[in-house]
N, CA, C and O atoms as CSV, one atom per row, in Angstrom:
chain,resi,resn,atom,element,x,y,z
A,1,MET,N,N,0.947,-1.011,0.183
A,1,MET,CA,C,0.393,0.193,-0.142
A,1,MET,C,C,0.961,1.586,-0.039
A,1,MET,O,O,1.438,1.961,1.032
A,2,ILE,N,N,0.937,2.281,-0.972
A,2,ILE,CA,C,1.667,3.199,-0.757
A,2,ILE,C,C,0.884,4.643,0.301
A,2,ILE,O,O,-0.191,5.238,0.224
A,3,LYS,N,N,1.993,4.740,1.162
A,3,LYS,CA,C,1.503,5.473,2.573
A,3,LYS,C,C,2.382,7.392,1.975
A,3,LYS,O,O,2.329,8.420,2.650
A,4,SER,N,N,2.767,7.302,1.194
A,4,SER,CA,C,3.384,8.855,1.212
A,4,SER,C,C,3.396,9.389,-0.132
A,4,SER,O,O,2.756,8.752,-0.968
A,5,ASP,N,N,3.943,10.335,-0.464
A,5,ASP,CA,C,3.705,11.104,-1.905
A,5,ASP,C,C,4.751,10.435,-2.878
A,5,ASP,O,O,4.564,10.061,-4.036
A,6,ARG,N,N,5.903,10.379,-2.115
A,6,ARG,CA,C,7.173,10.135,-2.300
A,6,ARG,C,C,7.126,8.826,-2.862
A,6,ARG,O,O,7.790,8.620,-3.878
A,7,GLU,N,N,6.443,7.905,-2.362
A,7,GLU,CA,C,6.444,6.416,-2.991
A,7,GLU,C,C,5.325,6.596,-4.069
A,7,GLU,O,O,5.571,6.022,-5.130
A,8,LEU,N,N,3.946,7.395,-3.996
A,8,LEU,CA,C,3.242,7.559,-5.177
A,8,LEU,C,C,4.096,7.821,-6.433
A,8,LEU,O,O,3.883,7.361,-7.554
A,9,GLU,N,N,5.355,8.848,-5.961
A,9,GLU,CA,C,6.018,9.200,-7.226
A,9,GLU,C,C,7.096,8.139,-7.929
A,9,GLU,O,O,7.451,7.934,-9.090
A,10,PHE,N,N,7.324,7.756,-7.056
A,10,PHE,CA,C,8.246,6.669,-7.607
A,10,PHE,C,C,7.608,5.358,-8.045
A,10,PHE,O,O,8.114,4.357,-8.551
A,11,ALA,N,N,6.454,5.625,-7.733
A,11,ALA,CA,C,5.282,4.081,-8.368
A,11,ALA,C,C,5.211,4.535,-10.163
A,11,ALA,O,O,5.495,3.966,-11.217
A,12,VAL,N,N,4.645,5.921,-9.749
A,12,VAL,CA,C,4.464,6.527,-11.069
A,12,VAL,C,C,5.991,6.302,-12.158
A,12,VAL,O,O,5.959,5.827,-13.294
A,13,PHE,N,N,7.300,6.813,-11.388
A,13,PHE,CA,C,8.651,7.033,-12.354
A,13,PHE,C,C,8.577,5.287,-12.993
A,13,PHE,O,O,8.488,4.894,-14.156
A,14,CYS,N,N,8.636,4.705,-12.020
A,14,CYS,CA,C,8.814,3.064,-11.940
A,14,CYS,C,C,8.021,2.353,-13.787
A,14,CYS,O,O,8.470,1.779,-14.780
A,15,ILE,N,N,6.647,2.885,-13.301
A,15,ILE,CA,C,5.120,2.376,-14.381
A,15,ILE,C,C,5.847,3.201,-15.625
A,15,ILE,O,O,5.901,2.463,-16.608
A,16,GLU,N,N,6.319,4.272,-15.834
A,16,GLU,CA,C,6.235,5.215,-17.138
A,16,GLU,C,C,7.353,4.534,-17.666
A,16,GLU,O,O,7.290,3.892,-18.715
A,17,ASN,N,N,8.595,4.673,-16.836
A,17,ASN,CA,C,9.789,4.189,-17.523
A,17,ASN,C,C,9.537,2.982,-17.816
A,17,ASN,O,O,10.143,2.563,-18.803
A,18,VAL,N,N,8.749,2.170,-17.223
A,18,VAL,CA,C,8.896,0.694,-17.556
A,18,VAL,C,C,8.281,0.490,-19.399
A,18,VAL,O,O,8.560,-0.081,-20.453
A,19,ALA,N,N,7.183,1.523,-18.706
A,19,ALA,CA,C,5.895,1.507,-20.618
A,19,ALA,C,C,6.939,1.948,-21.751
A,19,ALA,O,O,6.958,1.450,-22.876
A,20,ILE,N,N,7.872,3.027,-21.265
A,20,ILE,CA,C,8.739,3.605,-22.562
A,20,ILE,C,C,9.538,2.485,-23.081
A,20,ILE,O,O,9.625,2.187,-24.273
A,21,ARG,N,N,10.519,1.470,-21.419
A,21,ARG,CA,C,11.098,0.677,-22.519
A,21,ARG,C,C,10.812,-0.458,-22.786
A,21,ARG,O,O,11.687,-1.147,-23.311
A,22,LEU,N,N,9.682,-0.956,-22.557
A,22,LEU,CA,C,8.693,-1.714,-23.526
A,22,LEU,C,C,7.974,-1.449,-24.907
A,22,LEU,O,O,7.788,-2.112,-25.928
A,23,GLY,N,N,7.647,-0.142,-24.463
A,23,GLY,CA,C,6.737,0.512,-26.300
A,23,GLY,C,C,5.403,0.211,-25.886
A,23,GLY,O,O,4.586,0.246,-26.806
A,24,ILE,N,N,4.914,-0.103,-24.648
A,24,ILE,CA,C,3.480,-0.119,-24.584
A,24,ILE,C,C,3.097,0.761,-23.038
A,24,ILE,O,O,3.811,1.028,-22.071
A,25,SER,N,N,2.117,0.953,-23.239
A,25,SER,CA,C,0.807,2.306,-22.445
A,25,SER,C,C,1.340,2.031,-21.016
A,25,SER,O,O,1.435,0.924,-20.485
A,26,ALA,N,N,1.700,3.339,-20.441
A,26,ALA,CA,C,1.637,3.044,-18.853
A,26,ALA,C,C,0.407,2.483,-18.678
A,26,ALA,O,O,0.444,1.692,-17.735
A,27,GLU,N,N,-0.822,2.568,-19.260
A,27,GLU,CA,C,-2.256,2.367,-18.513
A,27,GLU,C,C,-1.713,0.403,-18.226
A,27,GLU,O,O,-1.753,-0.228,-17.170
A,28,ASN,N,N,-1.230,-0.104,-19.700
A,28,ASN,CA,C,-1.014,-1.306,-19.589
A,28,ASN,C,C,-0.099,-1.896,-18.399
A,28,ASN,O,O,-0.398,-2.785,-17.602
A,29,VAL,N,N,1.118,-1.147,-18.500
A,29,VAL,CA,C,2.227,-1.764,-17.301
A,29,VAL,C,C,1.411,-1.622,-15.945
A,29,VAL,O,O,1.242,-2.684,-15.347
A,30,TYR,N,N,1.070,-0.889,-15.574
A,30,TYR,CA,C,-0.346,-0.782,-14.249
A,30,TYR,C,C,-0.686,-1.945,-14.414
A,30,TYR,O,O,-0.087,-2.803,-13.764
A,31,GLU,N,N,-1.351,-2.192,-14.987
A,31,GLU,CA,C,-1.955,-3.486,-15.239
A,31,GLU,C,C,-1.465,-4.793,-14.607
A,31,GLU,O,O,-1.880,-5.594,-13.769
A,32,MET,N,N,-0.064,-4.594,-15.633
A,32,MET,CA,C,0.987,-6.064,-15.509
A,32,MET,C,C,0.894,-5.809,-14.180
A,32,MET,O,O,0.253,-6.650,-13.549
A,33,LEU,N,N,1.366,-4.852,-13.537
A,33,LEU,CA,C,2.050,-4.917,-12.079
A,33,LEU,C,C,0.836,-4.725,-10.985
A,33,LEU,O,O,1.119,-5.027,-9.825
A,34,ALA,N,N,-0.410,-4.277,-11.240
A,34,ALA,CA,C,-1.355,-4.357,-10.169
A,34,ALA,C,C,-2.369,-4.820,-10.307
A,34,ALA,O,O,-3.113,-4.649,-9.341
A,35,GLU,N,N,-3.065,-5.760,-11.699
A,35,GLU,CA,C,-3.778,-6.444,-11.805
A,35,GLU,C,C,-3.878,-7.656,-11.710
A,35,GLU,O,O,-4.490,-8.453,-10.999
A,36,LYS,N,N,-2.867,-7.697,-12.909
A,36,LYS,CA,C,-2.258,-9.197,-13.195
A,36,LYS,C,C,-1.434,-9.984,-12.094
A,36,LYS,O,O,-1.616,-11.149,-11.740
A,37,SER,N,N,-0.637,-9.227,-11.704
A,37,SER,CA,C,0.391,-9.539,-10.544
A,37,SER,C,C,0.358,-8.676,-9.331
A,37,SER,O,O,-0.574,-7.873,-9.363
A,38,ASP,N,N,1.279,-8.598,-8.030
A,38,ASP,CA,C,1.232,-7.728,-7.490
A,38,ASP,C,C,2.478,-7.540,-7.124
A,38,ASP,O,O,2.787,-7.726,-5.947
A,39,ILE,N,N,3.548,-7.082,-8.193
A,39,ILE,CA,C,4.558,-6.485,-7.842
A,39,ILE,C,C,4.973,-5.507,-7.316
A,39,ILE,O,O,6.063,-5.340,-6.770
A,40,LEU,N,N,3.373,-4.178,-7.569
A,40,LEU,CA,C,4.034,-2.861,-7.196
A,40,LEU,C,C,3.320,-2.808,-5.711
A,40,LEU,O,O,3.668,-1.986,-4.864
A,41,ASN,N,N,2.305,-3.760,-5.499
A,41,ASN,CA,C,2.236,-3.522,-3.885
A,41,ASN,C,C,3.025,-4.976,-3.281
A,41,ASN,O,O,2.544,-5.548,-2.303
A,42,GLU,N,N,3.935,-5.358,-3.778
A,42,GLU,CA,C,4.386,-6.656,-2.985
A,42,GLU,C,C,6.119,-6.322,-3.389
A,42,GLU,O,O,7.054,-6.823,-2.766
A,43,TYR,N,N,6.219,-5.697,-4.162
A,43,TYR,CA,C,7.974,-5.279,-4.615
A,43,TYR,C,C,8.022,-3.520,-4.750
A,43,TYR,O,O,8.623,-2.716,-4.037
A,44,ILE,N,N,7.457,-3.367,-5.524
A,44,ILE,CA,C,8.539,-1.728,-6.011
A,44,ILE,C,C,8.094,-0.863,-4.867
A,44,ILE,O,O,8.952,0.005,-4.698
A,45,VAL,N,N,6.763,-0.701,-3.714
A,45,VAL,CA,C,6.248,-0.132,-2.577
A,45,VAL,C,C,6.927,-0.940,-1.500
A,45,VAL,O,O,6.375,-0.657,-0.436
A,46,PRO,N,N,7.611,-1.569,-1.370
A,46,PRO,CA,C,8.139,-2.115,0.403
A,46,PRO,C,C,9.477,-1.920,0.421
A,46,PRO,O,O,10.145,-1.814,1.449
A,47,CYS,N,N,10.087,-1.844,-1.226
A,47,CYS,CA,C,11.148,-1.654,-1.912
A,47,CYS,C,C,11.629,-0.505,-1.900
A,47,CYS,O,O,12.822,-0.294,-2.119
A,48,PHE,N,N,10.896,0.276,-1.681
A,48,PHE,CA,C,11.202,1.946,-2.198
A,48,PHE,C,C,11.915,2.442,-1.469
A,48,PHE,O,O,12.106,3.623,-1.758
A,49,ASP,N,N,12.782,1.878,-0.045
A,49,ASP,CA,C,13.730,2.740,-0.154
A,49,ASP,C,C,15.171,2.300,-0.522
A,49,ASP,O,O,16.102,3.092,-0.377
A,50,VAL,N,N,15.345,1.171,-0.950
A,50,VAL,CA,C,16.218,0.745,-1.245
A,50,VAL,C,C,16.133,1.349,-2.657
A,50,VAL,O,O,16.759,2.390,-2.853
A,51,LEU,N,N,15.319,0.724,-3.808
A,51,LEU,CA,C,15.437,0.931,-5.530
A,51,LEU,C,C,15.754,2.325,-5.126
A,51,LEU,O,O,16.933,2.518,-5.419
A,52,HIS,N,N,15.178,3.489,-4.530
A,52,HIS,CA,C,14.857,4.863,-5.399
A,52,HIS,C,C,16.743,5.457,-4.878
A,52,HIS,O,O,17.041,6.599,-5.227
A,53,THR,N,N,17.207,5.099,-4.543
A,53,THR,CA,C,18.447,4.924,-4.693
A,53,THR,C,C,19.392,4.709,-5.894
A,53,THR,O,O,20.394,5.368,-6.171
A,54,GLN,N,N,18.767,3.450,-6.680
A,54,GLN,CA,C,19.446,3.501,-7.476
A,54,GLN,C,C,19.323,4.161,-8.565
A,54,GLN,O,O,18.697,5.221,-8.571
A,55,GLY,N,N,20.029,3.538,-9.937
A,55,GLY,CA,C,19.421,4.356,-11.414
A,55,GLY,C,C,18.537,4.262,-12.327
A,55,GLY,O,O,18.386,3.090,-12.670
A,56,LYS,N,N,17.846,5.030,-12.903
A,56,LYS,CA,C,16.468,4.118,-13.743
A,56,LYS,C,C,16.134,3.367,-14.517
A,56,LYS,O,O,15.014,2.878,-14.670
A,57,ASP,N,N,17.815,3.061,-15.541
A,57,ASP,CA,C,17.915,1.722,-15.876
A,57,ASP,C,C,18.848,0.532,-14.654
A,57,ASP,O,O,19.866,-0.076,-14.981
A,58,TYR,N,N,18.561,0.492,-14.052
A,58,TYR,CA,C,18.524,-0.415,-12.681
A,58,TYR,C,C,17.744,-1.016,-12.164
A,58,TYR,O,O,17.609,-2.230,-12.009
A,59,ILE,N,N,16.762,0.432,-11.645
A,59,ILE,CA,C,15.247,0.471,-11.909
A,59,ILE,C,C,14.466,-0.847,-12.630
A,59,ILE,O,O,14.119,-1.945,-12.195
A,60,VAL,N,N,14.338,-0.003,-14.320
A,60,VAL,CA,C,13.536,-0.534,-15.051
A,60,VAL,C,C,13.721,-1.999,-15.151
A,60,VAL,O,O,12.829,-2.843,-15.228
A,61,ASP,N,N,15.328,-2.233,-15.136
A,61,ASP,CA,C,15.618,-3.762,-15.820
A,61,ASP,C,C,15.355,-4.921,-14.387
A,61,ASP,O,O,15.604,-6.077,-14.728
A,62,ASP,N,N,15.143,-4.858,-13.684
A,62,ASP,CA,C,15.108,-4.873,-12.198
A,62,ASP,C,C,13.194,-5.434,-12.014
A,62,ASP,O,O,12.613,-6.357,-11.444
A,63,ILE,N,N,12.911,-4.613,-12.604
A,63,ILE,CA,C,11.152,-4.420,-13.021
A,63,ILE,C,C,11.030,-5.190,-14.020
A,63,ILE,O,O,9.978,-5.806,-13.849
A,64,ILE,N,N,11.408,-5.437,-14.764
A,64,ILE,CA,C,11.350,-6.252,-15.873
A,64,ILE,C,C,11.817,-7.634,-16.077
A,64,ILE,O,O,11.388,-8.402,-16.938
A,65,GLU,N,N,12.517,-7.823,-15.412
A,65,GLU,CA,C,13.354,-9.018,-15.139
A,65,GLU,C,C,11.980,-9.981,-13.903
A,65,GLU,O,O,11.407,-11.026,-14.209
A,66,ILE,N,N,11.835,-9.374,-12.871
A,66,ILE,CA,C,10.480,-10.034,-12.143
A,66,ILE,C,C,8.883,-10.074,-12.632
A,66,ILE,O,O,7.941,-10.584,-12.027
A,67,MET,N,N,8.870,-9.255,-14.141
A,67,MET,CA,C,7.691,-9.247,-14.413
A,67,MET,C,C,8.440,-10.413,-15.145
A,67,MET,O,O,7.683,-11.278,-14.705
A,68,LYS,N,N,9.188,-11.018,-15.793
A,68,LYS,CA,C,9.211,-11.758,-16.762
A,68,LYS,C,C,9.358,-13.529,-16.415
A,68,LYS,O,O,9.196,-14.531,-17.111
A,69,GLU,N,N,9.872,-13.223,-14.507
A,69,GLU,CA,C,10.397,-14.484,-13.268
A,69,GLU,C,C,8.580,-14.632,-13.452
A,69,GLU,O,O,8.362,-15.810,-13.732
A,70,ARG,N,N,7.667,-14.084,-13.408
A,70,ARG,CA,C,6.235,-13.960,-13.073
A,70,ARG,C,C,5.283,-14.299,-13.363
A,70,ARG,O,O,4.297,-14.563,-12.675
A,71,GLY,N,N,5.540,-14.365,-15.092
A,71,GLY,CA,C,5.606,-14.997,-16.148
A,71,GLY,C,C,4.233,-14.232,-17.192
A,71,GLY,O,O,3.556,-14.602,-18.151
A,72,ILE,N,N,4.348,-12.880,-16.259
A,72,ILE,CA,C,3.369,-11.809,-17.070
A,72,ILE,C,C,3.877,-10.711,-18.375
A,72,ILE,O,O,3.320,-9.901,-19.117
A,73,LEU,N,N,5.322,-11.246,-18.142
A,73,LEU,CA,C,5.834,-10.861,-19.838
A,73,LEU,C,C,6.972,-11.662,-20.339
A,73,LEU,O,O,7.975,-11.864,-19.655
A,74,GLU,N,N,6.823,-12.074,-21.425
A,74,GLU,CA,C,7.547,-12.894,-21.957
A,74,GLU,C,C,9.431,-12.297,-22.371
A,74,GLU,O,O,10.220,-13.074,-22.909
């Protein structure tokens, strides 16, 4: 569960940048991270303190890898 504006901004940052990398809409990425899986609430938000200290490419690569591991992305 998102508890602060900083976590919300980070979640939006992640969704938008994954969408750009994959060449799909942010809405589709949100659906994949929050509705088809629980990556948003089980990984991105709880790991905010660590993840937000990393670079954009690392964060996006990490999220995409988790999406592949969970079978929501080929």
